[in-house]
Each structure stands twice: as C-alpha cells, then as structure tokens.
Amino acid sequence: MAFASSAAISPDQSAAQAPRNPRWSGIGRRTPSPFRRGAAISAESVKARARELGADLVGIASAQMLNAFPPDPRWPQTPERISPYVKSVIVIAQHIPVGAFRCRTNTPVQYMDMLVLRKMDKVAYRLAEELERAGHPTFVVPAQETEWTLKRASYGRLSTRHLGVEAGLGTLGLEVNILTPEYGPRIYLTGILTELELAADRPMTEQVCIGESCSRCLYSCPGDAVLHFGIDKRACAEHAQEFGFSTILKFVERAIDAQASDHGAEALAAMTRSRDHFGFWQGLLRVVGSFGDCPRCLAVCPVGDDYHAHLADPQKAIPEKTPEKVTLAKARQAARKRGEPIAGLDAWNIRWVGPEGYQGIVARQIQQFKERQKTRAAAAQESVPQEG
Ligand code: B12
Ligand code: SF4
Ligand code: SF4
C-alpha cells in the first residue's frame, strides 16, 4: 500500500490546506477526524466515529446523572469530583475475542485481556484528541487504576461498569459484571470525559442477567466470591489478581518476618527464587498476573451472540459446580421470590441491575440467533454451484 510522502505535497500548500493523509494508527487505517472547530457535533456523529476508530460498543451518559447517582455514595465516583466542567461521558467497550475462552487453560484470556485494554486505550485517546482539537476539552479515565482515597484503593476514579449501564450498554449481573446483550460480560470498558454537551442514552430497564435460575457464574467461581448481585472482592482477588498488590504485601511481610528469624538468609534466598517473585517480574513485564487472571465468570455466562456462536459447547459443563453451590442458588432464588431484602437489589442498587427484572432477553436472542443461522445456511446452500 503506497502512502503519499510529505514531499509529495506542493510546498506552496499551507499546512492547513494540505490533504490529511490517512495514517496507520495500529488499530485500522485512520481516516481524518470528522469534527471541525466551531461546527456542531452530535451524539450520533461521536458514536459513529468511536465505532470507526475501533470501539465495539459505544454509548453516552450525562455527567449530571452520574453526579446524582454515584454507585456507592460513601465514596462518590463522580465526574464532578474529577473536573467541574465535564458535561458528558462517552463510554466505549471492547469485546474480548471468544477464541481465548475456548482454550484448555485461562492463560490465553489473560494475555488477550491486556491486548484488548491496550486497544481500548488507543481508541479512547484518539477520540479524546479529535474532540479536543475541535475545541472541546476532553480526557480519558484509566480503565484499571484504583484511587487510594476511594475505599482504600479498591475503587476506580469512576466505576466503568456503572458508566456502561448509565450509557445504555447493559445491566449488572448476579456477579455484578455488566452484561451487554451483544457480548454478555466479555468486554472491558472505559470512559471519555468531555466538556461537550451530548444527548445521553437511556439506561436499559430490563434486567439482562437471567438471574438466580441460571447462576452459572456462581457455579464456575473458584473463590466462591459471587454473592447475590454482589461480589466478595477479597475472595475474588485471590484468583483474579494472583500476583496483585495484596500478594506483594504478603510477600514483603513474609520477608520481614524471615529476616527476624534464625534462618533468615536461607528463607530470603528461597523467596527470591519462588513462583511469587517470578509472578511479580512477569507482571512488571507485561502486566499479566497483576489483574485479570480469572476469566471464569466471563466465560460461562450464556448472554451474548458470541456465547451462542462459539462458547455454548466448550463452556456447557462447569467443572467447578458442586451440590453446595446448587443448594445456595436455589436458596437465593427462593429468597428473591419471597421478596426478602437483598443488598445488591436494594432501592439504590436496582437502578443498575434493571428495575423491570428479567423479561426473557436471552431467550429472545437465542431465537433470533437461530433464525439468522438458518437464513445464512439457506443462502449458502443456494450459492453452491449445482452439478449436472
Ligand atoms: C478494583 C477492581 C476489581 C477488584 C476489586 C478489588 C477490591 N479489593 O475491591 C477485583 C479483583 C475484585 C476485580 C475483579 C474482577 N474484575 Co475488576 N475492576 C476493578 C476496577 C478497577 C474498579 C472497581 C470499582 O471501582 N467498583 C466500584 C464499586 C462501587 O462497584 P462494586 O464494588 O461492584 O459495588 C456495586 C455492587 O457490587 C454493590 N455492592 C457493593 N458492595 C456490596 C456488598 C454487598 C454485600 C452486596 C450484596 C453488594 C455490594 O453496590 C455497588 C453499586 O452497584 C474496575 C474498573 C473501574 N474503574 O471501574 C474493574 C472492572 C470492574 N473489572 C473488570 C473485570 C473484567 C474483572 C474480572 C472479571 C477479572 C478479569 N478477568 O478481568 C473480575 C470480576 C469480578 C466480579 N464479578 O466483579 C471489568 C468489568 C467488565 C464487566 N463486563 O463488567 C472492569 C470494569 C474493568 C474495565 N475497565 O473494563 N476487579
Ligand atoms: S473473576 Fe473468577 S474469582 Fe472473581 S468472581 Fe469471577 S469467577 Fe469468581
Ligand atoms: S451467568 Fe447467568 S446468573 Fe451469572 S451473570 Fe450470566 S446470566 Fe446472570
């Protein structure tokens, strides 16, 4: 593919008149920004551009709404805490390719997670840059960092799942991942904060998660961390962040104890050669291991066309399922039927789970998916050259 070099531009063309050549962005070929300084920019054009840059899903939430409904009001993760000028948050999601969920071990997903996050950062950065060049200050919040002052570093500056719900992309599931009708929970999300006022999308009111009668995420969880529309973060982190901050902390504490003991030198030497130490190095090298290690609740969730197409067979059986987990799921189902108070579904949290409850969205999707498959198969049959 030949691109015009800068020498091909006539020297009498001013920089402003020079044609803007497409450049290789690492995501796809980058077309010129559609946004012009002084021209109106619609929500639709921003969403179209995000998709063009490589976002799989995109929606818009109003900063005013996000300020009024912080997920946990004790530690408000709100745009206004970050900047008083932000008017809209553009939320983009990247799908984690299903191939990695069809493997014998979790390792391929762990690496794909890192690649997906890198791609998402690039798409978000490009969009922010283009809006800012058109005169609207815009920036991106980190997709994975947490903030020391927010519940002792367990919350991000914004909760991107809650951003996704407010931007109409999906609703929170039993394991509090955001489930999108397109890809279930197999996505990462980020927020692009802009001073541009854009028409916001509406949150979905229908619960995307099938709920207690499904409970596949609960069955698959190696840490028994899936609560009733909630999560035991400590239990999850042992699997999802094998070489994360708490493992580092424990390692350092063990080293301090070892130093004080009689065989300190030997114990320290053994620690430097341990799997934990190697895990920290690997994490520094490629981030792998410090987060995103456990993909089980993502892999088994039956929501999303990607699941119907490629995961229904390999993920049908859940090896971690036990009779105790089945009993727990049934007890939760009964508790919900009896209308017992459930923290994850209280008057504040229900907003993000779907106030209308489960209305059969997954069943409808499977039906549509099968119809599309039939139509495709029929079309393929017709296009086969007939013999004779
Ligand atoms: C910190 C973090 C974690 C930590 C938490 C560590 C800790 N010590 O707190 C741990 C290790 C648990 C974790 C695990 C995972 N994470 Co994580 N994580 C985050 C991060 C960076 C911040 C989370 C946050 O701010 N939450 C805000 C609070 C308010 O939400 P919440 O805790 O869920 O609270 C809500 C409910 O749980 C409920 N609630 C709160 N407390 C309680 C208590 C009880 C008893 C009950 C019932 C309810 C309840 O009320 C709240 C309001 O709705 C986000 C990125 C981001 N900036 O958002 C990614 C993020 C949430 N993680 C993500 C992923 C994918 C995962 C994992 C699947 C691992 C993986 N393979 O990557 C698991 C999934 C675990 C799960 N089912 O929730 C994705 C989620 C994508 C999706 N589809 O939803 C995110 C959004 C990253 C991203 N940028 O895309 N994560
Ligand atoms: S990431 Fe793993 S440990 Fe955490 S909730 Fe999901 S299945 Fe459980
Ligand atoms: S696995 Fe089932 S219960 Fe869990 S989030 Fe997905 S649909 Fe909901």
Short mmCIF file of C-alpha atoms and ligand atoms in Angstrom, two decimals:
data_model
loop_
_atom_site.label_atom_id
_atom_site.label_comp_id
_atom_site.label_asym_id
_atom_site.label_seq_id
_atom_site.Cartn_x
_atom_site.Cartn_y
_atom_site.Cartn_z
CA MET A 1 0.00 0.00 0.00
CA ALA A 2 1.58 3.31 -1.09
CA PHE A 3 1.03 6.41 1.01
CA ALA A 4 1.81 9.92 -0.25
CA SER A 5 5.01 11.11 1.42
CA SER A 6 5.24 14.64 2.81
CA ALA A 7 7.48 15.52 -0.17
CA ALA A 8 4.51 14.85 -2.49
CA ILE A 9 2.67 17.85 -1.03
CA SER A 10 3.34 21.00 -3.06
CA PRO A 11 5.50 23.38 -0.99
CA ASP A 12 3.11 26.27 -1.67
CA GLN A 13 0.26 24.48 0.09
CA SER A 14 -0.06 25.76 3.63
CA ALA A 15 -0.24 23.20 6.39
CA ALA A 16 -3.95 23.87 6.77
CA GLN A 17 -4.63 23.26 3.06
CA ALA A 18 -2.50 20.14 2.81
CA PRO A 19 -4.56 17.00 2.32
CA ARG A 20 -4.72 14.93 5.52
CA ASN A 21 -3.35 11.59 4.52
CA PRO A 22 -4.67 8.53 6.23
CA ARG A 23 -2.11 7.23 8.69
CA TRP A 24 -1.62 3.79 10.14
CA SER A 25 -2.84 4.02 13.73
CA GLY A 26 -2.19 0.46 14.79
CA ILE A 27 -5.96 -0.10 15.01
CA GLY A 28 -7.01 0.31 11.45
CA ARG A 29 -6.35 2.92 8.83
CA ARG A 30 -7.05 6.28 10.42
CA THR A 31 -9.36 8.48 8.42
CA PRO A 32 -9.38 12.26 9.05
CA SER A 33 -11.34 13.47 12.06
CA PRO A 34 -14.93 14.40 11.13
CA PHE A 35 -15.07 17.08 13.84
CA ARG A 36 -14.47 20.73 12.91
CA ARG A 37 -13.81 23.67 15.22
CA GLY A 38 -16.95 25.79 15.51
CA ALA A 39 -19.23 23.19 13.87
CA ALA A 40 -21.95 21.43 15.85
CA ILE A 41 -21.10 17.89 16.97
CA SER A 42 -23.95 15.46 17.55
CA ALA A 43 -24.04 12.43 19.84
CA GLU A 44 -24.64 10.26 16.77
CA SER A 45 -21.52 11.54 15.00
CA VAL A 46 -19.41 10.93 18.11
CA LYS A 47 -20.72 7.37 18.41
CA ALA A 48 -20.18 6.71 14.71
CA ARG A 49 -16.61 7.98 14.98
CA ALA A 50 -15.91 5.82 18.06
CA ARG A 51 -17.04 2.75 16.11
CA GLU A 52 -14.96 3.81 13.11
CA LEU A 53 -11.90 4.07 15.37
CA GLY A 54 -12.49 0.51 16.59
CA ALA A 55 -14.90 0.60 19.56
CA ASP A 56 -17.22 -2.43 19.64
CA LEU A 57 -19.93 -0.68 21.67
CA VAL A 58 -20.46 2.97 22.49
CA GLY A 59 -22.97 4.96 24.50
CA ILE A 60 -23.22 8.35 26.19
CA ALA A 61 -24.01 9.19 29.82
CA SER A 62 -24.75 12.66 31.14
CA ALA A 63 -22.35 13.92 33.82
CA GLN A 64 -25.31 15.42 35.67
CA MET A 65 -26.91 11.97 36.02
CA LEU A 66 -23.60 10.35 37.06
CA ASN A 67 -23.11 13.06 39.71
CA ALA A 68 -26.62 12.43 41.05
CA PHE A 69 -26.22 8.62 41.23
CA PRO A 70 -22.75 7.60 42.47
CA PRO A 71 -22.65 3.75 42.73
CA ASP A 72 -21.54 3.91 46.36
CA PRO A 73 -22.38 7.37 47.80
CA ARG A 74 -19.90 6.87 50.69
CA TRP A 75 -17.07 7.08 48.15
CA PRO A 76 -18.55 9.09 45.27
CA GLN A 77 -17.05 8.06 41.93
CA THR A 78 -18.40 11.06 40.07
CA PRO A 79 -17.20 13.19 37.14
CA GLU A 80 -17.59 16.38 39.23
CA ARG A 81 -15.02 15.05 41.73
CA ILE A 82 -12.56 14.90 38.84
CA SER A 83 -13.49 18.11 36.98
CA PRO A 84 -16.29 20.65 37.47
CA TYR A 85 -16.52 21.26 33.70
CA VAL A 86 -17.35 17.79 32.37
CA LYS A 87 -20.80 17.56 30.74
CA SER A 88 -20.84 14.14 29.09
CA VAL A 89 -19.09 10.80 29.40
CA ILE A 90 -18.64 8.77 26.23
CA VAL A 91 -18.42 5.10 27.21
CA ILE A 92 -16.71 2.64 24.90
CA ALA A 93 -16.49 -1.13 25.27
CA GLN A 94 -14.14 -3.62 23.63
CA HIS A 95 -15.11 -7.23 23.17
CA ILE A 96 -12.67 -9.90 24.38
CA PRO A 97 -12.33 -12.29 21.42
CA VAL A 98 -14.00 -15.63 22.20
CA GLY A 99 -11.14 -17.78 20.88
CA ALA A 100 -9.32 -17.35 24.16
CA PHE A 101 -12.31 -18.71 26.13
CA ARG A 102 -12.23 -21.96 24.11
CA CYS A 103 -8.81 -22.99 25.42
CA ARG A 104 -7.74 -25.62 27.95
CA THR A 105 -6.36 -23.06 30.43
CA ASN A 106 -7.05 -19.45 31.44
CA THR A 107 -3.66 -18.21 30.20
CA PRO A 108 -4.74 -17.17 26.66
CA VAL A 109 -7.55 -14.96 28.07
CA GLN A 110 -5.12 -13.30 30.47
CA TYR A 111 -2.94 -12.14 27.59
CA MET A 112 -5.91 -11.17 25.39
CA ASP A 113 -7.23 -9.01 28.26
CA MET A 114 -4.04 -6.95 28.13
CA LEU A 115 -4.23 -6.55 24.33
CA VAL A 116 -7.90 -5.58 24.49
CA LEU A 117 -7.16 -2.95 27.15
CA ARG A 118 -4.33 -1.52 25.06
CA LYS A 119 -6.56 -1.28 22.00
CA MET A 120 -9.33 0.33 24.07
CA ASP A 121 -6.92 2.95 25.45
CA LYS A 122 -5.85 3.85 21.92
CA VAL A 123 -9.41 4.20 20.62
CA ALA A 124 -10.35 6.34 23.64
CA TYR A 125 -7.26 8.51 23.29
CA ARG A 126 -7.87 9.15 19.57
CA LEU A 127 -11.47 10.19 20.17
CA ALA A 128 -10.46 12.48 23.05
CA GLU A 129 -7.75 14.05 20.91
CA GLU A 130 -10.12 14.67 17.99
CA LEU A 131 -12.79 16.28 20.19
CA GLU A 132 -10.22 18.47 21.87
CA ARG A 133 -8.79 19.61 18.53
CA ALA A 134 -12.33 20.63 17.58
CA GLY A 135 -12.37 22.92 20.63
CA HIS A 136 -13.88 20.70 23.36
CA PRO A 137 -11.58 19.81 26.26
CA THR A 138 -11.72 16.02 26.67
CA PHE A 139 -9.76 13.35 28.56
CA VAL A 140 -9.84 9.64 29.38
CA VAL A 141 -10.10 7.99 32.82
CA PRO A 142 -7.93 4.93 33.48
CA ALA A 143 -9.66 1.61 32.86
CA GLN A 144 -7.81 -0.33 35.56
CA GLU A 145 -6.20 2.00 38.10
CA THR A 146 -7.75 2.46 41.51
CA GLU A 147 -7.68 5.55 43.70
CA TRP A 148 -6.03 5.42 47.15
CA THR A 149 -8.65 7.74 48.69
CA LEU A 150 -11.63 5.73 47.41
CA LYS A 151 -12.37 2.86 49.81
CA ARG A 152 -8.64 2.30 50.41
CA ALA A 153 -7.73 1.91 46.75
CA SER A 154 -10.44 -0.61 45.88
CA TYR A 155 -12.46 1.76 43.65
CA GLY A 156 -11.50 3.36 40.35
CA ARG A 157 -11.92 7.10 39.79
CA LEU A 158 -15.15 6.20 38.06
CA SER A 159 -16.83 2.79 38.06
CA THR A 160 -16.77 1.98 34.36
CA ARG A 161 -19.43 -0.75 34.73
CA HIS A 162 -21.83 1.79 36.18
CA LEU A 163 -20.86 4.20 33.38
CA GLY A 164 -21.79 1.45 30.91
CA VAL A 165 -25.20 0.98 32.49
CA GLU A 166 -25.92 4.74 32.52
CA ALA A 167 -24.88 4.90 28.85
CA GLY A 168 -27.43 2.19 27.97
CA LEU A 169 -24.95 -0.58 27.12
CA GLY A 170 -26.26 -3.26 29.52
CA THR A 171 -27.07 -4.05 33.15
CA LEU A 172 -25.22 -5.60 36.10
CA GLY A 173 -25.43 -9.38 36.52
CA LEU A 174 -25.56 -11.67 39.56
CA GLU A 175 -21.73 -11.36 39.77
CA VAL A 176 -22.01 -7.57 39.18
CA ASN A 177 -20.20 -7.67 35.85
CA ILE A 178 -22.00 -5.53 33.28
CA LEU A 179 -23.77 -7.83 30.81
CA THR A 180 -24.34 -6.48 27.33
CA PRO A 181 -26.89 -8.14 25.05
CA GLU A 182 -24.21 -8.41 22.33
CA TYR A 183 -21.27 -9.92 24.23
CA GLY A 184 -22.57 -10.68 27.73
CA PRO A 185 -19.83 -9.75 30.23
CA ARG A 186 -16.93 -10.46 27.82
CA ILE A 187 -15.96 -6.81 27.49
CA TYR A 188 -13.74 -4.14 29.01
CA LEU A 189 -14.97 -0.55 29.22
CA THR A 190 -13.60 2.93 29.63
CA GLY A 191 -14.91 6.48 29.92
CA ILE A 192 -14.02 9.56 27.88
CA LEU A 193 -14.92 12.74 29.75
CA THR A 194 -15.76 15.77 27.67
CA GLU A 195 -16.92 19.34 28.18
CA LEU A 196 -19.11 18.94 25.11
CA GLU A 197 -22.83 18.58 25.87
CA LEU A 198 -24.10 15.48 24.06
CA ALA A 199 -27.54 13.85 24.09
CA ALA A 200 -27.33 11.00 26.60
CA ASP A 201 -28.56 7.44 26.04
CA ARG A 202 -31.10 5.93 28.42
CA PRO A 203 -30.20 3.09 30.77
CA MET A 204 -31.87 -0.26 30.00
CA THR A 205 -34.68 -1.01 32.42
CA GLU A 206 -34.89 -4.73 31.57
CA GLN A 207 -32.52 -6.99 33.53
CA VAL A 208 -30.12 -8.60 31.05
CA CYS A 209 -28.94 -11.23 33.58
CA ILE A 210 -31.12 -14.37 33.73
CA GLY A 211 -30.65 -14.35 37.49
CA GLU A 212 -30.77 -16.96 40.23
CA SER A 213 -32.28 -19.68 37.99
CA CYS A 214 -29.08 -19.52 35.89
CA SER A 215 -26.33 -18.92 38.50
CA ARG A 216 -23.66 -20.28 36.11
CA CYS A 217 -21.24 -17.56 37.26
CA LEU A 218 -21.73 -18.73 40.85
CA TYR A 219 -21.09 -22.37 39.86
CA SER A 220 -17.90 -21.52 37.96
CA CYS A 221 -16.33 -19.25 40.58
CA PRO A 222 -13.19 -20.85 42.07
CA GLY A 223 -13.21 -18.42 45.02
CA ASP A 224 -16.90 -18.69 45.99
CA ALA A 225 -16.94 -14.93 45.52
CA VAL A 226 -20.27 -14.50 43.71
CA LEU A 227 -22.83 -13.04 46.12
CA HIS A 228 -26.47 -12.22 45.43
CA PHE A 229 -25.94 -9.38 42.91
CA GLY A 230 -22.70 -8.58 44.68
CA ILE A 231 -19.12 -9.78 44.95
CA ASP A 232 -16.74 -10.78 47.73
CA LYS A 233 -13.81 -8.80 46.40
CA ARG A 234 -11.16 -10.25 48.69
CA ALA A 235 -12.13 -13.80 47.70
CA CYS A 236 -12.22 -12.85 44.01
CA ALA A 237 -8.89 -11.01 44.12
CA GLU A 238 -7.06 -14.20 45.22
CA HIS A 239 -7.88 -15.64 41.79
CA ALA A 240 -8.29 -12.55 39.62
CA GLN A 241 -5.12 -10.85 40.91
CA GLU A 242 -2.82 -13.76 41.71
CA PHE A 243 0.26 -11.50 41.77
CA GLY A 244 -1.58 -8.29 42.65
CA PHE A 245 -0.93 -5.78 45.40
CA SER A 246 -2.13 -7.96 48.28
CA THR A 247 0.18 -10.81 47.17
CA ILE A 248 3.09 -8.35 47.05
CA LEU A 249 2.15 -7.08 50.51
CA LYS A 250 2.09 -10.62 51.95
CA PHE A 251 5.43 -11.38 50.25
CA VAL A 252 7.09 -8.32 51.81
CA GLU A 253 5.62 -9.15 55.21
CA ARG A 254 6.98 -12.71 54.93
CA ALA A 255 10.38 -11.28 54.02
CA ILE A 256 10.36 -9.01 57.09
CA ASP A 257 9.47 -11.99 59.31
CA ALA A 258 12.12 -14.15 57.66
CA GLN A 259 14.79 -11.54 58.29
CA ALA A 260 13.99 -11.61 62.00
CA SER A 261 14.15 -15.42 62.16
CA ASP A 262 17.18 -17.68 62.83
CA HIS A 263 17.39 -18.93 59.22
CA GLY A 264 16.69 -15.52 57.65
CA ALA A 265 19.31 -15.71 54.88
CA GLU A 266 18.11 -19.13 53.66
CA ALA A 267 14.43 -18.16 53.79
CA LEU A 268 15.08 -14.93 51.86
CA ALA A 269 17.12 -16.79 49.24
CA ALA A 270 14.25 -19.26 48.77
CA MET A 271 11.76 -16.39 48.41
CA THR A 272 13.79 -14.71 45.69
CA ARG A 273 13.64 -17.98 43.71
CA SER A 274 9.90 -18.52 44.31
CA ARG A 275 6.98 -18.54 41.88
CA ASP A 276 5.57 -15.38 43.56
CA HIS A 277 8.75 -13.44 42.81
CA PHE A 278 8.67 -14.63 39.20
CA GLY A 279 4.98 -13.62 39.02
CA PHE A 280 5.84 -10.05 40.09
CA TRP A 281 8.52 -9.83 37.40
CA GLN A 282 6.12 -11.17 34.77
CA GLY A 283 3.55 -8.59 35.92
CA LEU A 284 6.05 -5.75 35.53
CA LEU A 285 6.99 -7.06 32.12
CA ARG A 286 3.51 -7.45 30.61
CA VAL A 287 1.01 -6.63 33.40
CA VAL A 288 -0.26 -10.24 33.15
CA GLY A 289 -0.81 -11.65 36.66
CA SER A 290 -1.34 -8.37 38.47
CA PHE A 291 -5.02 -8.35 37.44
CA GLY A 292 -7.47 -10.04 35.06
CA ASP A 293 -6.24 -13.55 35.88
CA CYS A 294 -9.54 -15.33 36.39
CA PRO A 295 -11.99 -15.28 33.48
CA ARG A 296 -14.40 -17.97 34.71
CA CYS A 297 -17.48 -15.80 35.35
CA LEU A 298 -16.93 -14.17 31.94
CA ALA A 299 -16.50 -17.50 30.12
CA VAL A 300 -19.64 -19.30 31.32
CA CYS A 301 -22.23 -16.51 31.09
CA PRO A 302 -24.79 -17.54 28.47
CA VAL A 303 -25.68 -13.97 27.48
CA GLY A 304 -24.50 -12.67 24.09
CA ASP A 305 -24.40 -13.82 20.49
CA ASP A 306 -20.70 -14.64 20.92
CA TYR A 307 -21.71 -17.24 23.51
CA HIS A 308 -24.38 -18.82 21.28
CA ALA A 309 -21.96 -18.92 18.36
CA HIS A 310 -18.75 -20.17 19.95
CA LEU A 311 -18.98 -20.89 23.66
CA ALA A 312 -22.19 -22.89 24.19
CA ASP A 313 -20.38 -26.19 23.53
CA PRO A 314 -16.97 -25.73 25.17
CA GLN A 315 -18.44 -23.97 28.21
CA LYS A 316 -21.55 -26.14 28.64
CA ALA A 317 -20.12 -28.21 31.51
CA ILE A 318 -18.83 -26.30 34.54
CA PRO A 319 -16.22 -28.44 36.34
CA GLU A 320 -16.31 -26.22 39.46
CA LYS A 321 -20.06 -26.84 40.01
CA THR A 322 -20.84 -28.55 43.35
CA PRO A 323 -24.08 -29.66 45.06
CA GLU A 324 -23.45 -26.98 47.73
CA LYS A 325 -23.40 -24.25 45.10
CA VAL A 326 -26.64 -25.58 43.58
CA THR A 327 -28.29 -25.51 47.02
CA LEU A 328 -27.11 -21.93 47.51
CA ALA A 329 -28.51 -20.87 44.13
CA LYS A 330 -31.89 -22.43 44.96
CA ALA A 331 -31.96 -20.71 48.35
CA ARG A 332 -31.29 -17.36 46.69
CA GLN A 333 -33.99 -17.98 44.10
CA ALA A 334 -36.47 -18.75 46.88
CA ALA A 335 -35.39 -15.67 48.87
CA ARG A 336 -35.98 -13.44 45.86
CA LYS A 337 -39.41 -15.00 45.24
CA ARG A 338 -40.34 -14.35 48.86
CA GLY A 339 -39.30 -10.72 48.38
CA GLU A 340 -36.63 -10.85 51.08
CA PRO A 341 -34.28 -7.83 51.27
CA ILE A 342 -31.22 -8.35 49.04
CA ALA A 343 -28.40 -5.77 49.37
CA GLY A 344 -27.45 -5.91 45.68
CA LEU A 345 -31.10 -5.25 44.70
CA ASP A 346 -31.96 -2.54 47.23
CA ALA A 347 -33.67 0.69 46.23
CA TRP A 348 -30.32 2.29 45.29
CA ASN A 349 -28.64 -0.65 43.51
CA ILE A 350 -31.65 -1.88 41.48
CA ARG A 351 -31.11 1.02 39.09
CA TRP A 352 -28.04 -0.77 37.65
CA VAL A 353 -29.46 -4.31 37.70
CA GLY A 354 -32.64 -3.49 35.78
CA PRO A 355 -35.75 -2.38 37.74
CA GLU A 356 -38.11 -4.37 35.48
CA GLY A 357 -36.45 -7.70 36.29
CA TYR A 358 -35.62 -10.44 33.79
CA GLN A 359 -38.05 -10.41 30.86
CA GLY A 360 -36.51 -13.12 28.68
CA ILE A 361 -33.97 -11.12 26.65
CA VAL A 362 -31.58 -14.11 26.40
CA ALA A 363 -34.31 -16.49 25.17
CA ARG A 364 -35.33 -13.91 22.54
CA GLN A 365 -31.73 -13.52 21.48
CA ILE A 366 -31.17 -17.26 21.06
CA GLN A 367 -34.27 -17.48 18.89
CA GLN A 368 -33.12 -14.60 16.69
CA PHE A 369 -29.64 -16.09 16.54
CA LYS A 370 -31.00 -19.46 15.35
CA GLU A 371 -33.17 -17.76 12.71
CA ARG A 372 -30.17 -15.84 11.40
CA GLN A 373 -28.16 -19.06 11.26
CA LYS A 374 -30.94 -20.78 9.29
CA THR A 375 -31.14 -17.88 6.82
CA ARG A 376 -27.36 -17.92 6.39
CA ALA A 377 -27.29 -21.67 5.85
CA ALA A 378 -30.07 -21.40 3.24
CA ALA A 379 -28.22 -18.59 1.43
CA ALA A 380 -25.00 -20.62 1.44
CA GLN A 381 -26.87 -23.63 0.04
CA GLU A 382 -28.27 -21.51 -2.82
CA SER A 383 -24.85 -20.13 -3.74
CA VAL A 384 -23.32 -23.65 -4.09
CA PRO A 385 -22.94 -24.36 -7.85
CA GLN A 386 -25.35 -27.14 -8.86
CA GLU A 387 -23.86 -30.13 -10.69
CA GLY A 388 -25.30 -31.68 -13.86
C1 B12 B 1 -10.92 -2.88 41.64
C2 B12 B 1 -11.47 -3.76 40.56
C3 B12 B 1 -11.54 -5.15 40.79
C4 B12 B 1 -11.14 -5.81 42.08
C5 B12 B 1 -11.78 -5.34 43.33
C6 B12 B 1 -10.64 -5.29 44.27
C7 B12 B 1 -11.04 -4.75 45.57
N1 B12 B 1 -10.23 -5.07 46.51
O1 B12 B 1 -12.01 -4.04 45.69
C8 B12 B 1 -11.40 -7.32 41.83
C9 B12 B 1 -10.10 -8.06 41.93
C10 B12 B 1 -12.44 -7.96 42.74
C11 B12 B 1 -11.89 -7.31 40.43
C12 B12 B 1 -12.25 -8.47 39.82
C13 B12 B 1 -12.69 -8.55 38.52
N2 B12 B 1 -12.69 -7.59 37.62
CO1 B12 B 1 -12.35 -5.81 38.06
N3 B12 B 1 -12.18 -3.91 38.31
C14 B12 B 1 -11.89 -3.19 39.34
C15 B12 B 1 -11.94 -1.69 38.97
C16 B12 B 1 -10.52 -1.22 38.66
C17 B12 B 1 -12.61 -0.77 39.97
C18 B12 B 1 -13.95 -1.29 40.51
C19 B12 B 1 -14.81 -0.18 41.07
O2 B12 B 1 -14.46 0.97 41.10
N4 B12 B 1 -16.01 -0.54 41.55
C20 B12 B 1 -16.96 0.43 42.06
C21 B12 B 1 -17.93 -0.17 43.04
C22 B12 B 1 -18.95 0.87 43.51
O3 B12 B 1 -18.63 -1.21 42.39
P1 B12 B 1 -18.93 -2.51 43.17
O4 B12 B 1 -17.84 -2.73 44.15
O5 B12 B 1 -19.22 -3.59 42.19
O6 B12 B 1 -20.24 -2.17 44.01
C23 B12 B 1 -21.54 -2.28 43.50
C24 B12 B 1 -22.17 -3.59 43.82
O7 B12 B 1 -21.22 -4.62 43.95
C25 B12 B 1 -22.90 -3.33 45.09
N5 B12 B 1 -22.13 -3.69 46.30
C26 B12 B 1 -21.05 -3.09 46.82
N6 B12 B 1 -20.65 -3.63 47.94
C27 B12 B 1 -21.53 -4.63 48.17
C28 B12 B 1 -21.58 -5.52 49.22
C29 B12 B 1 -22.58 -6.48 49.22
C30 B12 B 1 -22.62 -7.43 50.36
C31 B12 B 1 -23.51 -6.55 48.16
C32 B12 B 1 -24.54 -7.60 48.15
C33 B12 B 1 -23.45 -5.62 47.11
C34 B12 B 1 -22.47 -4.67 47.12
O8 B12 B 1 -23.13 -2.00 45.17
C35 B12 B 1 -22.36 -1.27 44.29
C36 B12 B 1 -23.25 -0.39 43.48
O9 B12 B 1 -23.97 -1.09 42.48
C37 B12 B 1 -12.82 -1.76 37.66
C38 B12 B 1 -12.53 -0.63 36.65
C39 B12 B 1 -13.30 0.61 37.03
N7 B12 B 1 -12.65 1.72 37.08
O10 B12 B 1 -14.48 0.54 37.26
C40 B12 B 1 -12.51 -3.15 37.12
C41 B12 B 1 -13.60 -3.91 36.41
C42 B12 B 1 -14.87 -3.83 37.23
N8 B12 B 1 -13.14 -5.33 36.42
C43 B12 B 1 -13.43 -5.96 35.39
C44 B12 B 1 -13.24 -7.36 35.25
C45 B12 B 1 -13.43 -7.96 33.87
C46 B12 B 1 -12.92 -8.13 36.36
C47 B12 B 1 -12.81 -9.65 36.46
C48 B12 B 1 -13.68 -10.50 35.56
C49 B12 B 1 -11.37 -10.12 36.35
C50 B12 B 1 -10.86 -10.09 34.96
N9 B12 B 1 -10.77 -11.23 34.29
O11 B12 B 1 -10.54 -9.03 34.46
C51 B12 B 1 -13.20 -9.84 37.94
C52 B12 B 1 -14.73 -9.92 38.08
C53 B12 B 1 -15.19 -9.88 39.47
C54 B12 B 1 -16.66 -9.55 39.56
N10 B12 B 1 -17.51 -10.48 39.25
O12 B12 B 1 -16.99 -8.42 39.91
C55 B12 B 1 -14.11 -5.10 34.34
C56 B12 B 1 -15.60 -5.45 34.29
C57 B12 B 1 -16.13 -5.73 32.91
C58 B12 B 1 -17.55 -6.16 33.01
N11 B12 B 1 -18.02 -6.83 31.99
O13 B12 B 1 -18.23 -5.85 33.95
C59 B12 B 1 -13.81 -3.64 34.88
C60 B12 B 1 -14.95 -2.66 34.66
C61 B12 B 1 -12.54 -3.18 34.18
C62 B12 B 1 -12.77 -2.46 32.86
N12 B12 B 1 -12.22 -1.28 32.74
O14 B12 B 1 -13.46 -2.90 31.99
N13 B12 B 1 -11.91 -6.08 39.87
S1 SF4 B 2 -13.18 -13.40 38.33
FE1 SF4 B 2 -13.07 -15.56 39.00
S2 SF4 B 2 -12.88 -15.46 41.23
FE2 SF4 B 2 -13.63 -13.45 40.54
S3 SF4 B 2 -15.87 -13.57 40.61
FE3 SF4 B 2 -15.28 -14.13 38.54
S4 SF4 B 2 -15.12 -16.36 38.63
FE4 SF4 B 2 -15.06 -15.66 40.74
S1 SF4 B 3 -24.01 -16.49 34.32
FE1 SF4 B 3 -26.23 -16.37 34.48
S2 SF4 B 3 -26.60 -15.57 36.54
FE2 SF4 B 3 -24.45 -15.17 36.07
S3 SF4 B 3 -24.43 -13.11 35.19
FE3 SF4 B 3 -24.62 -14.52 33.47
S4 SF4 B 3 -26.83 -14.69 33.12
FE4 SF4 B 3 -26.54 -13.81 35.16
#
